[in-house]
Each structure stands twice: as C-alpha cells, then as structure tokens.
CSV table of C-alpha atoms in Angstrom, one decimal:
chain,number,residue,atom,x,y,z
A,573,MET,CA,-12.6,1.5,83.0
A,574,ASN,CA,-14.8,0.3,83.9
A,575,ALA,CA,-13.1,-1.8,86.2
A,576,ASP,CA,-14.7,0.3,88.7
A,577,ARG,CA,-18.0,0.5,86.9
A,578,SER,CA,-20.6,-0.7,89.3
A,579,LEU,CA,-23.7,-2.7,88.7
A,580,PRO,CA,-26.8,-0.6,88.7
A,581,ALA,CA,-28.1,0.4,92.1
A,582,GLY,CA,-30.7,-1.9,93.4
A,583,TRP,CA,-28.9,-5.0,92.2
A,584,SER,CA,-28.3,-7.4,95.0
A,585,GLU,CA,-24.6,-7.4,94.8
A,586,PRO,CA,-23.2,-8.1,98.3
A,587,GLU,CA,-21.1,-5.2,99.4
A,588,LEU,CA,-17.3,-5.8,99.6
A,589,THR,CA,-15.7,-3.6,102.2
A,590,GLN,CA,-12.0,-2.9,102.2
A,591,GLU,CA,-11.7,-5.2,105.2
A,592,GLU,CA,-13.5,-8.0,103.4
A,593,LEU,CA,-11.3,-7.6,100.4
A,594,ASP,CA,-8.2,-7.8,102.6
A,595,THR,CA,-9.6,-10.9,104.3
A,596,ARG,CA,-10.1,-12.5,100.9
A,597,LEU,CA,-6.7,-11.4,99.7
A,598,ALA,CA,-5.1,-13.0,102.8
A,599,ALA,CA,-7.0,-16.2,102.2
A,600,VAL,CA,-5.9,-16.3,98.6
A,601,LYS,CA,-2.2,-15.8,99.6
A,602,ARG,CA,-2.4,-18.4,102.4
A,603,ARG,CA,-4.0,-21.0,100.2
A,604,ALA,CA,-1.6,-20.2,97.4
A,605,GLU,CA,1.3,-20.8,99.7
A,606,GLU,CA,-0.3,-24.0,101.0
A,607,THR,CA,-0.9,-25.4,97.6
A,608,THR,CA,2.2,-24.3,95.7
A,609,GLN,CA,3.9,-27.7,95.9
A,610,ILE,CA,0.8,-29.5,94.8
A,611,TRP,CA,0.4,-27.1,91.9
A,612,ASP,CA,4.0,-27.6,90.9
A,613,GLY,CA,3.1,-31.3,90.2
A,614,HIS,CA,0.1,-30.5,88.1
A,615,ASP,CA,-0.4,-28.4,85.1
A,616,LEU,CA,-2.7,-25.5,85.4
A,617,GLU,CA,-5.7,-27.4,84.0
A,618,ASP,CA,-5.5,-30.0,86.7
A,619,ALA,CA,-5.1,-27.4,89.3
A,620,LEU,CA,-8.2,-25.5,88.2
A,621,ASP,CA,-10.1,-28.8,88.1
A,622,ASP,CA,-9.1,-29.5,91.6
A,623,ALA,CA,-10.2,-26.0,92.6
A,624,ALA,CA,-13.6,-26.6,90.8
A,625,ASP,CA,-13.9,-29.9,92.7
A,626,GLN,CA,-13.4,-28.1,96.0
A,627,ILE,CA,-15.9,-25.4,95.2
A,628,ALA,CA,-18.5,-27.9,94.0
A,629,GLN,CA,-18.1,-29.8,97.2
A,630,ARG,CA,-18.6,-26.6,99.2
A,631,ILE,CA,-21.7,-25.8,97.3
A,632,ALA,CA,-23.0,-29.3,97.9
A,633,ARG,CA,-22.4,-28.9,101.6
A,634,ARG,CA,-24.1,-25.5,101.6
A,635,SER,CA,-27.1,-27.0,99.7
A,636,GLU,CA,-27.4,-29.8,102.2
A,637,ALA,CA,-27.2,-27.5,105.1
A,638,THR,CA,-30.0,-25.3,103.8
A,639,SER,CA,-32.3,-28.0,102.6
B,1388,MET,CA,8.5,-4.5,81.5
B,1389,ALA,CA,5.3,-5.3,79.7
B,1390,THR,CA,5.3,-8.2,77.4
B,1391,ASP,CA,2.7,-9.7,75.1
B,1392,LEU,CA,1.8,-13.1,73.9
B,1393,ASP,CA,4.5,-13.1,71.4
B,1394,ASP,CA,6.9,-13.1,74.3
B,1395,GLU,CA,8.3,-16.6,74.3
B,1396,LYS,CA,7.7,-17.1,78.0
B,1397,GLY,CA,4.1,-15.8,78.0
B,1398,ALA,CA,3.1,-17.5,74.9
B,1399,ALA,CA,4.6,-20.8,75.9
B,1400,PHE,CA,2.8,-20.6,79.3
B,1401,LEU,CA,-0.6,-19.7,77.9
B,1402,ASN,CA,-0.5,-22.2,75.0
B,1403,THR,CA,0.5,-25.0,77.3
B,1404,ALA,CA,-1.8,-24.1,80.1
B,1405,LEU,CA,-4.9,-23.1,78.2
B,1406,ALA,CA,-4.6,-25.0,75.0
B,1407,PRO,CA,-6.7,-28.0,76.2
B,1408,TRP,CA,-9.7,-25.6,76.7
B,1409,SER,CA,-12.1,-24.6,74.0
B,1410,LEU,CA,-12.1,-21.2,75.7
B,1411,ARG,CA,-8.7,-19.9,75.8
B,1412,ILE,CA,-6.4,-17.0,75.1
B,1413,ARG,CA,-5.0,-17.2,71.6
B,1414,PRO,CA,-1.7,-15.8,70.6
B,1415,PRO,CA,-2.2,-12.5,68.8
B,1416,ARG,CA,-2.4,-12.4,65.1
B,1417,PRO,CA,-1.9,-9.3,63.0
B,1418,GLY,CA,-5.2,-7.5,62.7
B,1419,LYS,CA,-7.0,-9.8,65.1
B,1420,SER,CA,-7.0,-8.7,68.7
B,1421,GLY,CA,-7.7,-10.8,71.6
B,1422,LEU,CA,-6.4,-9.8,74.9
B,1423,ASP,CA,-3.3,-8.4,73.1
B,1424,ALA,CA,-2.5,-4.8,73.7
B,1425,PRO,CA,-4.8,-2.5,71.8
B,1426,PRO,CA,-3.5,-0.6,68.8
B,1427,PRO,CA,-2.6,3.0,69.7
B,1428,SER,CA,-5.3,4.3,67.3
B,1429,GLU,CA,-8.0,2.5,69.2
B,1430,PRO,CA,-7.6,3.0,72.9
B,1431,SER,CA,-9.3,0.4,75.1
B,1432,THR,CA,-12.3,1.4,77.1
B,1433,VAL,CA,-10.6,-0.7,79.8
B,1434,PRO,CA,-7.7,1.3,81.1
B,1435,PRO,CA,-4.7,-0.6,82.4
B,1436,VAL,CA,-4.6,-1.5,86.0
B,1437,PRO,CA,-2.2,0.8,87.8
B,1438,GLY,CA,0.5,-0.7,89.9
B,1439,LEU,CA,0.2,-3.9,88.1
B,1440,ILE,CA,3.4,-5.4,89.4
B,1441,ASP,CA,2.0,-5.6,92.9
B,1442,PHE,CA,-0.4,-8.5,93.4
B,1443,ASP,CA,-2.1,-7.0,96.4
B,1444,ASP,CA,-3.0,-3.9,94.4
B,1445,PHE,CA,-4.2,-6.0,91.5
B,1446,PHE,CA,-6.3,-8.1,93.7
B,1447,ARG,CA,-8.0,-5.2,95.4
B,1448,SER,CA,-8.8,-3.4,92.1
B,1449,SER,CA,-9.7,-6.6,90.1
B,1450,PHE,CA,-11.5,-8.9,92.5
B,1451,PRO,CA,-14.8,-7.1,92.4
B,1452,VAL,CA,-14.7,-7.0,88.6
B,1453,VAL,CA,-13.9,-10.7,88.4
B,1454,ARG,CA,-16.6,-11.5,90.9
B,1455,ARG,CA,-19.2,-9.7,88.8
B,1456,ALA,CA,-18.0,-11.4,85.6
B,1457,VAL,CA,-18.5,-14.8,87.3
B,1458,TRP,CA,-21.9,-13.8,88.6
B,1459,ALA,CA,-22.9,-13.0,85.1
B,1460,ILE,CA,-22.4,-16.7,84.4
B,1461,THR,CA,-23.6,-18.3,87.6
B,1462,GLN,CA,-26.0,-15.7,89.1
B,1463,ASP,CA,-24.8,-16.9,92.5
B,1464,TRP,CA,-22.8,-14.5,94.5
B,1465,ALA,CA,-21.4,-17.1,96.9
B,1466,LEU,CA,-20.3,-19.2,94.0
B,1467,ALA,CA,-18.9,-16.1,92.3
B,1468,ASP,CA,-16.9,-15.3,95.4
B,1469,ASP,CA,-15.4,-18.8,95.5
B,1470,VAL,CA,-14.6,-18.9,91.8
B,1471,ALA,CA,-13.1,-15.5,91.8
B,1472,GLN,CA,-10.8,-16.4,94.7
B,1473,ALA,CA,-9.7,-19.6,93.0
B,1474,ALA,CA,-8.9,-17.7,89.8
B,1475,MET,CA,-7.0,-15.2,91.8
B,1476,MET,CA,-5.1,-18.0,93.5
B,1477,ALA,CA,-4.2,-19.3,90.0
B,1478,ALA,CA,-3.0,-15.9,89.1
B,1479,LEU,CA,-0.9,-15.6,92.2
B,1480,ASN,CA,0.7,-19.0,91.6
B,1481,SER,CA,1.7,-17.8,88.1
B,1482,TRP,CA,2.1,-14.2,88.9
B,1483,ASP,CA,5.5,-13.8,87.2
B,1484,VAL,CA,3.8,-14.6,84.0
B,1485,VAL,CA,0.4,-13.1,84.6
B,1486,ALA,CA,1.7,-9.7,85.8
B,1487,GLU,CA,3.4,-9.2,82.5
B,1488,HIS,CA,0.4,-10.2,80.5
B,1489,PRO,CA,-1.0,-7.3,78.5
B,1490,GLU,CA,-4.4,-7.8,80.2
B,1491,PRO,CA,-3.9,-9.6,83.5
B,1492,ARG,CA,-7.5,-8.9,84.6
B,1493,GLY,CA,-8.7,-10.5,81.4
B,1494,TRP,CA,-6.5,-13.5,82.1
B,1495,VAL,CA,-8.1,-13.9,85.5
B,1496,ILE,CA,-11.6,-13.5,84.0
B,1497,VAL,CA,-10.9,-16.2,81.4
B,1498,THR,CA,-9.5,-18.5,84.2
B,1499,ALA,CA,-12.5,-17.8,86.4
B,1500,ARG,CA,-15.1,-18.5,83.8
B,1501,ASN,CA,-13.4,-21.8,83.0
B,1502,ILE,CA,-13.5,-22.7,86.7
B,1503,ALA,CA,-17.1,-21.6,86.8
B,1504,PHE,CA,-18.1,-23.8,83.9
B,1505,ARG,CA,-16.2,-26.7,85.5
B,1506,VAL,CA,-18.0,-26.2,88.8
B,1507,MET,CA,-21.4,-26.1,87.1
B,1508,ARG,CA,-20.7,-29.2,85.1
B,1509,LYS,CA,-19.7,-31.0,88.3
B,1510,ILE,CA,-22.8,-29.9,90.2
B,1511,ARG,CA,-25.0,-30.7,87.3
B,1512,LYS,CA,-23.5,-34.2,87.2
B,1513,ALA,CA,-23.8,-34.8,90.9
B,1514,ARG,CA,-27.1,-33.0,91.5
B,1515,PRO,CA,-29.1,-32.3,88.3
B,1516,ASP,CA,-31.8,-30.6,90.3
B,1517,SER,CA,-29.4,-28.2,92.2
B,1518,PRO,CA,-30.3,-24.5,91.9
B,1519,ALA,CA,-26.5,-23.8,91.5
B,1520,VAL,CA,-26.4,-25.2,88.0
B,1521,ASP,CA,-26.5,-22.7,85.2
B,1522,ARG,CA,-29.9,-21.2,84.5
B,1523,HIS,CA,-30.2,-21.4,80.8
B,1524,VAL,CA,-33.9,-22.1,81.2
B,1525,PRO,CA,-35.7,-18.9,82.1
B,1526,ASP,CA,-37.5,-18.9,85.4
B,1527,PRO,CA,-41.2,-18.3,85.4
B,1528,ALA,CA,-41.8,-14.6,85.0
B,1529,PRO,CA,-41.1,-13.1,88.5
B,1530,ALA,CA,-43.8,-11.1,90.1
B,1531,GLY,CA,-41.5,-8.0,90.0
B,1532,LEU,CA,-41.2,-8.0,86.3
B,1533,ASP,CA,-44.0,-5.7,85.2
B,1534,PRO,CA,-43.5,-4.3,81.8
B,1535,THR,CA,-46.8,-2.4,82.0
B,1536,GLY,CA,-45.7,-0.4,85.0
B,1537,GLU,CA,-45.1,3.3,84.7
B,1538,THR,CA,-41.3,2.8,84.8
B,1539,ILE,CA,-38.9,0.0,84.1
B,1540,SER,CA,-37.1,-0.4,87.4
B,1541,ARG,CA,-33.6,-1.5,87.8
B,1542,LEU,CA,-35.0,-4.6,89.4
B,1543,ASP,CA,-36.9,-5.3,86.2
B,1544,LEU,CA,-33.7,-4.9,84.2
B,1545,MET,CA,-32.0,-7.4,86.5
B,1546,GLU,CA,-34.8,-9.9,86.2
B,1547,ALA,CA,-34.8,-9.4,82.5
B,1548,LEU,CA,-31.1,-10.0,82.3
B,1549,ARG,CA,-31.4,-13.1,84.4
B,1550,ARG,CA,-33.8,-14.5,81.8
B,1551,LEU,CA,-31.3,-14.2,79.0
B,1552,PRO,CA,-29.4,-17.3,77.9
B,1553,GLN,CA,-26.1,-17.5,79.7
B,1554,ARG,CA,-23.9,-16.5,76.7
B,1555,GLN,CA,-26.0,-13.5,75.9
B,1556,ARG,CA,-26.0,-12.4,79.5
B,1557,GLU,CA,-22.2,-12.8,79.7
B,1558,CYS,CA,-21.7,-10.7,76.6
B,1559,VAL,CA,-23.9,-8.0,78.0
B,1560,PHE,CA,-22.0,-7.9,81.2
B,1561,LEU,CA,-18.5,-8.0,79.7
B,1562,VAL,CA,-19.3,-5.3,77.1
B,1563,TYR,CA,-21.9,-3.1,78.6
B,1564,PHE,CA,-21.3,-3.4,82.3
B,1565,LEU,CA,-17.6,-4.1,82.6
B,1566,GLY,CA,-16.6,-2.0,79.5
B,1567,TYR,CA,-14.6,-4.5,77.6
B,1568,ARG,CA,-14.3,-4.1,73.8
B,1569,ILE,CA,-16.1,-6.6,71.7
B,1570,LYS,CA,-12.8,-8.0,70.5
B,1571,ASP,CA,-11.7,-8.5,74.1
B,1572,ALA,CA,-15.0,-10.1,75.2
B,1573,ALA,CA,-14.7,-12.4,72.2
B,1574,SER,CA,-11.2,-13.4,73.2
B,1575,MET,CA,-12.3,-14.0,76.8
B,1576,MET,CA,-15.2,-16.2,75.7
B,1577,GLY,CA,-13.2,-18.0,73.0
B,1578,ILE,CA,-15.7,-17.0,70.3
B,1579,ALA,CA,-15.5,-14.8,67.2
B,1580,GLU,CA,-16.2,-11.1,67.4
B,1581,GLY,CA,-19.1,-11.6,65.0
B,1582,THR,CA,-20.6,-14.0,67.4
B,1583,VAL,CA,-20.4,-11.5,70.2
B,1584,LYS,CA,-22.0,-8.9,68.1
B,1585,THR,CA,-24.8,-11.4,67.2
B,1586,LEU,CA,-25.3,-12.3,70.8
B,1587,LEU,CA,-25.4,-8.7,71.8
B,1588,HIS,CA,-27.9,-7.9,69.1
B,1589,THR,CA,-30.1,-10.8,70.1
B,1590,ALA,CA,-29.8,-9.9,73.7
B,1591,ARG,CA,-30.8,-6.3,73.0
B,1592,GLY,CA,-33.8,-7.6,71.1
B,1593,ALA,CA,-34.8,-9.9,73.9
B,1594,LEU,CA,-34.4,-7.2,76.5
B,1595,ARG,CA,-36.5,-4.9,74.4
B,1596,GLY,CA,-39.2,-7.5,74.3
B,1597,LEU,CA,-39.0,-8.2,78.0
B,1598,LEU,CA,-39.0,-4.6,79.0
B,1599,SER,CA,-41.0,-2.8,76.3
B,1600,PHE,CA,-44.3,-1.2,76.8
B,1601,ASP,CA,-47.3,-1.9,74.6
B,1602,GLU,CA,-48.1,1.2,72.5
B,1603,GLY,CA,-51.2,1.7,74.5
B,1604,ASP,CA,-49.2,1.8,77.7
B,1605,ILE,CA,-46.9,4.6,76.6
B,1606,ARG,CA,-48.0,7.9,78.1
C-alpha cells in the first residue's frame, strides 16, 4: 500500500512518533468508553455531528487564542 | 471471518448509518466496485491491513493515512488530527462491524471526510472569515512558487496542490499519494468513477500549468 506511502519529503507533515500514536490511541479509547452510552442513544450521524461540533468549538477557541 | 456489504449485518449498518449522507458507502453491485473486495483478477494497490481484528494495530497503521486524507481536504494538520481521531472513535464504537468490513480503512476515511465537511460547514457558518474553512479559492501565488526556477521543488508541488480545488486535490491524494484505485476513491467520495477520472485529468492539467516551464526556460 500505500498505506505507508509518505508524503513527499519537504512537506510540512508533523511527525507522528510511536509514542504520540499511542497517546492518541489511548485518548480515542478513553473517549470512546466515555461516550458509549451517549452514542447508544444516537444514530451514527448524530454522533458524528456532535463530534464535528466539538472540533469546531476547539478550532474556534484556538483561533481566539492566537488572534 | 471477512464479510462484505452483502452481509446482512454490515449492509444494514452501513445503509442505516450512512444513507442520509450524499457521500456514503453503497452496497456492492455486480461489476461496480466501491469499497467492496476487489476481484481476484485485479488486485488492489492498497493491500489489506494485517491483523485487522485488533483495533490497536489498525489504529497504528491507519491513523497516519486517515490524517493525510483529511489534510488533503482541510490543509490543516491540527484539524486533520482532531477529525482523524473522531473518525477512529466512531470506528471503535462500531468495531464489531467495521473490523469485518472489506476495507475498514476506507470506512474510516469516508467517516473522517464527512466529519471534516461538517466541521468546515460549522466554522464557515460561525466565522466566515476563519482560515480554517476550506480553501477552494486559491491563495495569491506564494513567493515560493517559482515555475521559472531551475527545478520544481517539492515545496512548489505542495503549493501547487494547495491551489487546486478541494475535490481535485482530494482525488490526487487518494489515488496518487495514498494509492487507492479510482473505483475506491470514487466510492469514498460518493462520486462516479468517471468523475474521479475527470477530476484527475483536470488536476494534472492544472498542475502542469502551475509547474511548467516556458519553452525558453527549458535548458
């Protein structure tokens, strides 16, 4: 694959170390556990919309912090 | 045991969960491949993920790919990180189904791009001037893009790709950088194979124009 095909050198892709991957994995598993019950009450579309809401809010906070 | 979208459980889940979206995985039809298993005579350029049953292994091998696919849409690594994680969380919450999907990584990419578009719509609605919205409109030519230079640097290529319309850029990434077949990219994007081919053709022409030398510059 090209699953492991990298972007060309020189592209500004932030490096992902194994440790960072594991940290993200742990965060995903923790959040999935925390939200399972909420997701049980939603269909997937609603759940993804909630996720999009949270991300949009985080981006707004980041934008405010940097402006 | 692997299953495909004809599997009652998988098909029911995908049809129910993804049907409301215009971009969705469709059940396989004879002779029309989406994310269904490739025919034996036409091996995919995207090999199956080994150890698919284990979510941890899947996450480690697929997260960087999903992140790149989202970046192709958003051009924002922080946003790509967030979206890829949310899509992975969706996969984990439905892992009993996703793990048996013939292309779990494609499932996550489809989910991630839907989240990404939702996020961009929300941002655009709340803050139309935010730099985090999609960048269909090309930025002014960056200083680093110098088609008359002696070589076309990789940075030039990146800048040129950034200036492509989002759908062209996403096609280029899915097919040329991530190695998906045109039919798989079409299925992920919810568009026809012919549309992907057209977008790639148009993208190549645009890149040629952005990166080409004038005849007098060729040495």
